[in-house]
Coordinates of C-alpha atoms in Angstrom, one line a residue:
X1 CA -3.4 8.2 32.4
X2 CA -4.0 10.7 29.6
X3 CA -7.9 11.6 29.2
X4 CA -7.7 11.0 25.4
X5 CA -4.5 9.2 24.5
X6 CA -3.3 9.1 20.8
X7 CA -2.8 5.5 19.5
X8 CA 0.0 4.8 17.3
X9 CA 0.3 2.1 14.3
X10 CA 3.9 1.1 13.9
X11 CA 4.9 1.0 10.1
X12 CA 8.3 -0.4 10.2
X13 CA 7.3 -3.9 9.0
X14 CA 5.5 -2.7 5.9
X15 CA 5.3 0.9 4.8
X16 CA 8.5 2.3 6.3
X17 CA 10.7 -0.3 4.4
X18 CA 8.6 -0.1 1.3
X19 CA 9.1 3.5 1.2
X20 CA 12.7 3.6 1.9
X21 CA 14.2 0.3 0.5
X22 CA 11.7 -0.8 -1.9
X23 CA 10.2 -3.4 0.5
X24 CA 13.4 -5.5 0.7
X25 CA 13.5 -6.2 4.5
X26 CA 13.2 -9.9 4.9
X27 CA 11.3 -11.8 7.4
X28 CA 14.3 -13.1 9.3
X29 CA 15.3 -9.5 9.7
X30 CA 12.0 -8.8 11.4
X31 CA 11.4 -11.8 13.5
X32 CA 14.1 -11.3 16.3
X33 CA 12.4 -7.7 17.4
X34 CA 8.8 -8.7 17.1
X35 CA 8.3 -10.0 20.7
X36 CA 9.7 -6.6 22.0
X37 CA 7.5 -4.7 19.7
X38 CA 4.6 -6.7 20.9
X39 CA 5.1 -5.4 24.5
X40 CA 5.0 -1.8 23.5
X41 CA 1.3 -1.1 23.6
X42 CA 0.9 0.0 19.9
X43 CA -2.7 0.3 18.3
X44 CA -1.5 -2.2 15.6
X45 CA 1.6 -3.4 13.7
X46 CA 1.2 -2.7 10.0
X47 CA 2.9 -5.8 8.9
X48 CA 1.5 -7.1 5.4
X49 CA -0.1 -5.9 2.3
X50 CA 0.9 -3.2 0.0
X51 CA 4.0 -4.1 -1.9
X52 CA 5.1 -6.8 0.6
X53 CA 3.4 -9.7 -1.1
X54 CA 4.8 -8.8 -4.5
X55 CA 8.3 -8.2 -3.1
X56 CA 8.4 -11.6 -1.0
X57 CA 7.6 -13.6 -4.2
X58 CA 9.6 -11.6 -6.8
X59 CA 12.9 -10.5 -4.9
X60 CA 13.2 -12.3 -1.6
X61 CA 12.0 -15.9 -2.6
X62 CA 9.9 -15.9 0.6
X63 CA 6.3 -17.0 1.1
X64 CA 4.2 -14.0 1.9
X65 CA 1.6 -16.2 3.6
X66 CA 4.4 -18.0 5.7
X67 CA 5.8 -14.4 6.6
X68 CA 2.3 -13.4 8.0
X69 CA 1.9 -16.6 10.0
X70 CA 5.5 -16.3 11.6
X71 CA 4.7 -12.5 12.7
X72 CA 1.3 -13.6 13.9
X73 CA 3.0 -16.4 16.1
X74 CA 5.4 -13.7 17.5
X75 CA 3.0 -10.9 18.1
X76 CA 0.5 -12.5 20.4
X77 CA -1.0 -9.4 21.9
X78 CA -1.0 -6.8 19.2
X79 CA -3.3 -6.5 16.4
X80 CA -1.8 -7.0 13.0
X81 CA -2.8 -4.7 10.1
X82 CA -2.6 -4.8 6.3
X83 CA -3.1 -2.5 3.2
X84 CA -5.5 -3.9 0.8
X85 CA -6.2 -2.3 -2.7
X86 CA -10.2 -3.0 -2.8
X87 CA -10.9 -4.9 -6.0
X88 CA -7.2 -4.9 -6.9
X89 CA -6.4 -6.8 -3.8
X90 CA -2.5 -6.6 -3.8
X91 CA -2.2 -6.7 -7.5
X92 CA -2.6 -4.1 -10.3
X93 CA -6.1 -5.2 -11.9
X94 CA -9.4 -5.8 -11.1
X95 CA -10.1 -9.2 -9.9
X96 CA -13.5 -11.1 -9.6
X97 CA -15.5 -10.9 -6.4
X98 CA -14.9 -14.6 -5.5
X99 CA -11.0 -14.1 -5.8
X100 CA -11.4 -10.9 -3.5
X101 CA -13.6 -12.8 -1.0
X102 CA -11.3 -15.8 -0.7
X103 CA -8.2 -13.5 -0.3
X104 CA -10.0 -11.5 2.5
X105 CA -10.9 -14.9 4.2
X106 CA -7.4 -16.2 4.0
X107 CA -5.8 -13.0 5.1
X108 CA -7.8 -13.0 8.3
X109 CA -7.4 -16.8 8.8
X110 CA -3.6 -16.3 8.8
X111 CA -3.7 -13.7 11.2
X112 CA -4.6 -10.1 10.0
X113 CA -7.0 -8.3 12.5
X114 CA -7.2 -4.8 10.6
X115 CA -7.8 -4.5 6.9
X116 CA -7.0 -0.9 5.7
X117 CA -9.1 -0.9 2.2
X118 CA -8.6 1.6 -0.3
X119 CA -9.3 2.4 -3.9
X120 CA -6.9 4.5 -6.2
X121 CA -10.0 6.6 -7.5
X122 CA -12.0 6.7 -4.3
X123 CA -14.7 4.9 -6.1
X124 CA -16.6 3.2 -3.1
X125 CA -18.0 0.7 -5.5
X126 CA -14.6 -0.8 -5.7
X127 CA -14.5 -1.2 -2.0
X128 CA -18.0 -3.0 -1.3
X129 CA -16.9 -6.6 -1.8
X130 CA -13.9 -6.5 0.4
X131 CA -15.8 -4.6 3.1
X132 CA -18.3 -7.0 3.1
X133 CA -16.0 -10.0 3.1
X134 CA -14.0 -8.5 6.2
X135 CA -17.2 -8.1 7.9
X136 CA -18.4 -11.6 7.3
X137 CA -14.9 -12.9 8.6
X138 CA -15.1 -10.8 11.8
X139 CA -12.2 -8.7 10.9
X140 CA -11.9 -4.8 11.5
X141 CA -12.9 -2.7 8.3
X142 CA -10.6 0.4 8.0
X143 CA -12.3 2.2 5.0
X144 CA -9.9 4.6 3.3
X145 CA -10.2 8.0 1.9
X146 CA -7.2 8.8 -0.3
X147 CA -6.3 12.5 0.1
X148 CA -5.4 14.5 -2.9
X149 CA -5.6 18.2 -4.0
X150 CA -7.6 19.3 -7.0
X151 CA -10.4 21.6 -7.8
X152 CA -12.8 18.9 -7.0
X153 CA -11.4 17.4 -4.1
X154 CA -12.8 19.4 -1.0
X155 CA -13.5 18.9 2.9
X156 CA -17.1 18.3 1.7
X157 CA -16.2 15.4 -0.8
X158 CA -14.2 13.7 1.9
X159 CA -16.7 14.0 4.6
X160 CA -19.5 12.8 2.2
X161 CA -17.3 9.9 1.3
X162 CA -16.3 9.2 5.2
X163 CA -20.1 9.0 5.8
X164 CA -21.0 6.7 3.0
X165 CA -18.1 4.3 4.1
X166 CA -19.5 4.2 7.8
X167 CA -22.9 3.3 6.3
X168 CA -21.2 0.5 4.4
X169 CA -19.9 -1.0 7.6
X170 CA -16.5 0.8 8.2
X171 CA -15.3 0.3 11.9
X172 CA -12.9 3.2 11.4
X173 CA -11.8 5.7 8.9
X174 CA -8.2 6.2 7.7
X175 CA -7.1 9.3 5.8
X176 CA -4.5 8.1 3.5
X177 CA -2.0 10.9 2.5
X178 CA 0.1 8.8 0.4
X179 CA 1.8 11.7 -1.4
X180 CA 2.5 13.9 1.6
X181 CA 0.2 16.7 0.5
X182 CA -1.9 17.3 3.7
X183 CA -0.4 20.4 5.1
X184 CA -1.0 21.2 8.8
X185 CA -3.9 23.5 8.9
X186 CA -5.8 21.7 6.3
X187 CA -5.2 18.6 8.3
X188 CA -6.9 20.3 11.4
X189 CA -9.9 21.3 9.4
X190 CA -10.4 18.0 7.7
X191 CA -10.0 15.9 10.9
X192 CA -12.4 18.4 12.7
X193 CA -15.0 17.9 9.9
X194 CA -14.5 14.0 9.7
X195 CA -15.0 14.0 13.6
X196 CA -18.1 15.9 13.4
X197 CA -19.4 13.7 10.5
X198 CA -18.8 10.3 11.6
X199 CA -19.0 8.3 14.9
X200 CA -16.2 5.8 14.2
X201 CA -12.5 6.3 14.9
X202 CA -10.2 8.5 12.5
X203 CA -6.6 7.4 11.6
X204 CA -4.1 9.4 9.6
X205 CA -1.4 8.2 7.4
X206 CA 1.1 10.5 5.8
X207 CA 4.7 10.6 4.6
X208 CA 7.6 13.1 5.4
X209 CA 8.4 13.6 1.6
X210 CA 7.4 17.1 1.5
X211 CA 8.8 18.1 4.9
X212 CA 5.6 18.8 6.7
X213 CA 4.6 15.3 8.2
X214 CA 5.2 15.9 11.9
X215 CA 3.4 19.3 11.9
X216 CA 0.6 17.7 10.1
X217 CA 0.3 15.1 12.7
X218 CA 0.3 17.6 15.5
X219 CA -2.5 19.8 14.1
X220 CA -4.4 16.5 13.5
X221 CA -4.0 15.5 17.0
X222 CA -5.1 19.0 18.1
X223 CA -8.3 18.3 16.0
X224 CA -8.9 15.2 17.8
X225 CA -7.5 12.5 15.5
X226 CA -7.5 9.0 17.1
X227 CA -4.6 7.0 15.6
X228 CA -1.4 8.1 13.5
X229 CA 0.9 6.1 11.5
X230 CA 4.5 6.3 12.7
X231 CA 7.9 4.4 12.0
X232 CA 10.3 3.9 14.6
X233 CA 13.4 6.4 14.0
X234 CA 16.0 4.4 12.1
X235 CA 13.5 3.7 9.3
X236 CA 11.5 7.1 9.6
X237 CA 11.3 10.4 7.7
X238 CA 12.0 11.0 4.1
X239 CA 9.7 9.1 2.0
X240 CA 8.6 7.0 5.2
X241 CA 6.4 8.2 8.0
X242 CA 7.2 10.6 10.8
X243 CA 9.3 9.0 13.5
X244 CA 7.6 7.2 16.5
X245 CA 9.9 8.5 19.3
X246 CA 9.7 12.2 18.9
X247 CA 5.9 12.0 18.7
X248 CA 5.7 10.1 22.0
X249 CA 8.0 12.6 23.8
X250 CA 6.1 15.7 22.3
X251 CA 2.9 14.2 23.6
X252 CA 4.1 13.2 27.3
X253 CA 2.3 14.9 30.3
X254 CA -0.5 16.2 27.8
X255 CA -4.1 15.0 27.6
X256 CA -3.3 13.2 24.4
X257 CA -0.2 11.5 26.0
X258 CA 0.3 7.9 24.1
X259 CA 1.4 6.4 27.4
X260 CA 4.1 4.4 25.4
X261 CA 7.6 4.0 27.0
X262 CA 10.3 5.9 25.5
X263 CA 12.9 3.6 27.0
X264 CA 11.4 0.5 25.4
X265 CA 11.1 2.3 22.0
X266 CA 14.7 3.2 22.2
X267 CA 15.5 -0.6 22.6
X268 CA 13.6 -1.3 19.3
X269 CA 15.3 1.7 17.6
X270 CA 18.6 0.2 18.7
X271 CA 17.7 -3.0 16.8
X272 CA 16.9 -1.3 13.5
X273 CA 20.0 1.1 13.5
X274 CA 22.6 -1.6 12.3
X275 CA 20.0 -2.7 9.6
X276 CA 19.6 1.0 8.6
X277 CA 23.5 1.2 8.2
X278 CA 23.4 -2.1 6.3
X279 CA 20.8 -0.9 3.9
X280 CA 22.8 2.3 3.2
X281 CA 26.1 0.7 2.6
X282 CA 24.4 -1.8 0.1
X283 CA 22.7 1.0 -1.7
X284 CA 19.1 -0.3 -1.0
X285 CA 18.5 3.0 0.8
X286 CA 19.3 5.8 -1.6
X287 CA 20.1 9.2 0.5
X288 CA 17.7 10.9 -2.0
X289 CA 14.7 9.4 -0.2
X290 CA 15.9 10.7 3.0
X291 CA 15.7 14.4 2.4
X292 CA 12.7 16.9 1.8
X293 CA 11.5 17.2 -1.7
X294 CA 9.4 20.4 -2.4
X295 CA 8.4 19.1 -5.8
X296 CA 6.0 17.0 -4.0
X297 CA 3.8 19.9 -2.8
X298 CA 4.5 21.8 -6.2
X299 CA 3.5 18.8 -8.6
X300 CA 1.6 16.5 -6.2
X301 CA 3.7 13.6 -7.0
X302 CA 4.5 11.1 -4.5
X303 CA 8.1 10.2 -3.6
X304 CA 7.9 6.7 -5.1
X305 CA 6.6 8.0 -8.3
X306 CA 9.3 10.7 -8.7
X307 CA 11.8 8.1 -8.5
X308 CA 10.1 5.9 -11.1
X309 CA 10.0 9.1 -13.4
X310 CA 13.7 9.5 -13.0
X311 CA 14.2 5.8 -13.7
X312 CA 12.0 5.9 -16.9
X313 CA 13.8 8.9 -18.3
X314 CA 17.3 7.4 -17.5
X315 CA 16.5 4.3 -19.6
X316 CA 15.5 6.6 -22.4
X317 CA 18.7 8.7 -22.0
X318 CA 16.5 11.9 -21.3
X319 CA 17.2 12.9 -17.8
X320 CA 17.3 16.6 -19.0
X321 CA 13.6 16.4 -19.6
X322 CA 12.8 15.7 -15.9
X323 CA 11.4 19.2 -15.2
X324 CA 9.2 19.1 -18.5
X325 CA 7.7 15.7 -17.3
X326 CA 6.9 17.2 -13.7
X327 CA 5.1 20.0 -15.4
X328 CA 3.3 17.4 -17.8
X329 CA 2.0 15.3 -14.8
X330 CA -0.6 17.7 -13.4
X331 CA -1.8 18.2 -17.0
X332 CA -2.3 14.5 -17.7
X333 CA -3.8 14.3 -14.4
X334 CA -6.5 16.8 -15.2
X335 CA -7.1 15.3 -18.7
X336 CA -7.7 11.9 -16.9
X337 CA -10.4 13.2 -14.3
X338 CA -8.2 14.3 -11.4
X339 CA -7.4 10.7 -10.0
X340 CA -5.6 10.7 -6.7
X341 CA -2.0 9.6 -7.5
X342 CA -1.6 6.0 -5.8
X343 CA -0.9 2.5 -7.1
X344 CA -1.9 2.2 -9.8
X345 CA -3.0 5.6 -11.0
X346 CA 0.3 7.2 -10.1
X347 CA 2.2 4.8 -12.4
X348 CA -0.3 5.4 -15.4
X349 CA -0.4 9.0 -15.0
X350 CA 3.4 9.3 -14.6
X351 CA 4.2 6.9 -17.6
X352 CA 1.9 8.8 -19.8
X353 CA 3.4 12.1 -18.8
X354 CA 7.0 10.7 -19.8
X355 CA 5.6 9.4 -23.2
X356 CA 3.9 12.9 -23.9
X357 CA 7.2 14.7 -23.3
X358 CA 9.4 11.9 -24.9
X359 CA 7.4 11.8 -28.1
X360 CA 7.2 15.8 -28.5
X361 CA 3.5 15.4 -28.9
X362 CA 0.7 14.7 -26.3
X363 CA -0.9 11.4 -26.7
X364 CA 0.9 10.3 -29.8
X365 CA 1.4 7.1 -28.0
X366 CA -1.0 6.0 -25.3
X367 CA -0.4 3.0 -23.0
X368 CA -2.9 0.3 -22.6
X369 CA -3.4 1.3 -18.8
X370 CA -4.0 5.0 -19.9
X371 CA -6.9 3.6 -22.3
X372 CA -8.0 1.4 -19.3
X373 CA -8.4 4.4 -16.9
X374 CA -10.2 6.5 -19.4
X375 CA -12.4 3.8 -20.5
X376 CA -13.6 3.1 -16.7
X377 CA -11.8 -0.2 -16.3
X378 CA -10.6 1.0 -12.9
X379 CA -13.8 2.8 -11.9
X380 CA -15.4 6.2 -12.1
X381 CA -12.8 9.2 -12.0
X382 CA -13.4 12.0 -9.7
X383 CA -14.7 14.1 -12.6
X384 CA -15.9 12.8 -16.0
X385 CA -13.0 12.7 -18.8
X386 CA -14.0 15.3 -21.4
X387 CA -15.3 14.2 -24.8
X388 CA -12.3 15.6 -26.5
X389 CA -9.7 13.5 -24.3
X390 CA -12.0 10.4 -24.6
X391 CA -11.8 10.6 -28.5
X392 CA -8.0 10.9 -28.3
X393 CA -7.5 7.9 -25.9
X394 CA -10.1 5.5 -26.8
X395 CA -11.7 6.8 -30.0
X396 CA -15.4 5.4 -30.4
X397 CA -15.2 2.9 -27.8
X398 CA -18.0 2.9 -25.0
X399 CA -16.9 3.8 -21.6
X400 CA -17.6 1.4 -18.7
X401 CA -20.3 3.2 -16.4
X402 CA -21.1 0.0 -14.0
X403 CA -18.8 -1.2 -11.3
X404 CA -15.8 -2.7 -13.2
X405 CA -15.9 -6.0 -11.5
X406 CA -19.5 -6.5 -12.5
X407 CA -17.9 -7.6 -15.7
X408 CA -15.6 -10.1 -14.4
X409 CA -16.9 -13.6 -14.3
X410 CA -16.0 -15.8 -11.2
X411 CA -12.4 -16.9 -11.8
X412 CA -11.2 -18.9 -8.7
X413 CA -11.8 -22.4 -10.0
X414 CA -10.2 -21.5 -13.4
X415 CA -6.9 -20.0 -11.5
X416 CA -6.7 -23.0 -9.3
X417 CA -7.0 -25.4 -12.4
X418 CA -4.2 -23.5 -14.1
X419 CA -1.7 -23.8 -11.1
X420 CA -2.9 -27.0 -9.6
X421 CA 0.6 -28.9 -10.1
X422 CA 2.2 -26.3 -7.8
X423 CA -0.4 -26.0 -5.0
X424 CA 1.0 -27.0 -1.6
X425 CA -1.3 -24.9 0.4
X426 CA -4.8 -23.3 -0.1
X427 CA -3.3 -19.9 -0.2
X428 CA -1.0 -20.6 -3.1
X429 CA -3.8 -20.2 -5.5
X430 CA -4.2 -16.6 -4.4
X431 CA -0.4 -16.1 -4.8
X432 CA -0.7 -17.2 -8.4
X433 CA -4.0 -15.2 -9.1
X434 CA -2.2 -12.0 -8.4
X435 CA 1.3 -12.7 -9.8
X436 CA 1.1 -15.6 -12.1
X437 CA 4.6 -15.8 -13.6
X438 CA 6.3 -14.5 -10.5
X439 CA 4.5 -17.0 -8.3
X440 CA 5.2 -19.8 -10.7
X441 CA 9.0 -19.3 -10.5
X442 CA 8.7 -19.1 -6.6
X443 CA 6.7 -22.5 -6.7
X444 CA 9.4 -24.1 -9.0
X445 CA 12.2 -22.8 -6.6
X446 CA 10.2 -24.3 -3.6
X447 CA 9.8 -27.5 -5.4
X448 CA 13.4 -27.8 -6.2
X449 CA 14.7 -27.0 -2.7
X450 CA 12.3 -29.6 -1.3
X451 CA 13.6 -32.1 -3.7
X452 CA 17.2 -31.4 -2.8
X453 CA 16.4 -31.8 0.9
X454 CA 14.6 -35.0 0.1
X455 CA 17.5 -36.3 -2.0
X456 CA 20.1 -35.4 0.6
X457 CA 18.0 -37.3 3.3
X458 CA 17.9 -40.3 0.8
X459 CA 21.5 -40.3 0.6
X460 CA 21.9 -40.4 4.3
X461 CA 19.4 -43.3 4.7
X462 CA 21.1 -45.3 1.9
X463 CA 24.5 -45.4 3.6
X464 CA 25.4 -48.4 5.8
X465 CA 27.3 -47.7 8.8
X466 CA 29.5 -50.3 10.5
X467 CA 28.4 -51.5 14.0

């Protein structure tokens, strides 16, 4: 038995397919393999949160809560983990505290053990309500430091934030390298500094977009990281995570040996191989997401954001402006106070950069979201936005200096009243709170399907059969 085994969180049920096939894996595709995954000895299965909730309702006509319950029933021994956007929950705006608290309560009641809670601006005020709610429900709080590179983001700022999160009640800390910017030797220094600063476990999350993911994990492991996020090989690499099996093989016989069985992992990989082929053939998995994109390190743009920029330029018939937009992204990010580029700040900065280039004049057209970011609706930016940029973006409007959610009145009862005709379970109010029109469409389809079944049963009962 290794002295200090590295633990592994398996991401195939959430981030791996979010990164490679836009979160389109269905619950039916997941369930047959979960029993085998449950026997592996993973630290946790990341199975929910992030974009899975939106995708279930919007594209798959699935109830995300039912998915969670089914996975929980199949994974009897392994902790289930989710990604939670702090005051944004799983949506794209800040919600009132009563909605955040109720969502946390219901997530844990339906089967979540570990909540990885992050804020796009690393504004700890936006994590407070979710952390307290998770502690109250006896869940494991994994508070998150979003990793990025800028003149103001240093090892000292990250260790200071981690200490603050530990004092707020975090049970572990995650370094969330969503854009694959953490290079190996920096990872070593950062993990070492965090291990010296806090007394709780450190987990590292990265992607392979920039090509350095596996090397980054190895140096982080040398520095003492406790847990790493990996994806089973058929849905690993590219914009996904480093592959599980090669890391397990690499560490065998060392004092960081994971203790996981390569033979059993191979069986899981064999299950996902045909699915990978299916996604490739259908076009769901684009080969562009499978390679190395050095623009990630040059422009600090996450893989998902890159594809979004291409899509926006394609719609405007201006694909030739791609390089110009890539150069504009860091300039907009600097103007907006160096936010880390993760949902929703990546979309805000990216869209504004596209507009600046297409208009031929910077900030000639400004999005509602850009105004919100500069105004402080998303929280405090890592550095204050300059007076000059404030004047251009929001004119004489006052900036919000308090925690943004302090300005949001309790809204749960109002939301419940709005969707009362569709509610079949307590959780429906939360689906509606996050994605009102998308959830309404799902509820209507659910009702129609139920009516169809009821009608067909009635037809059968009405028939008289001869004796």
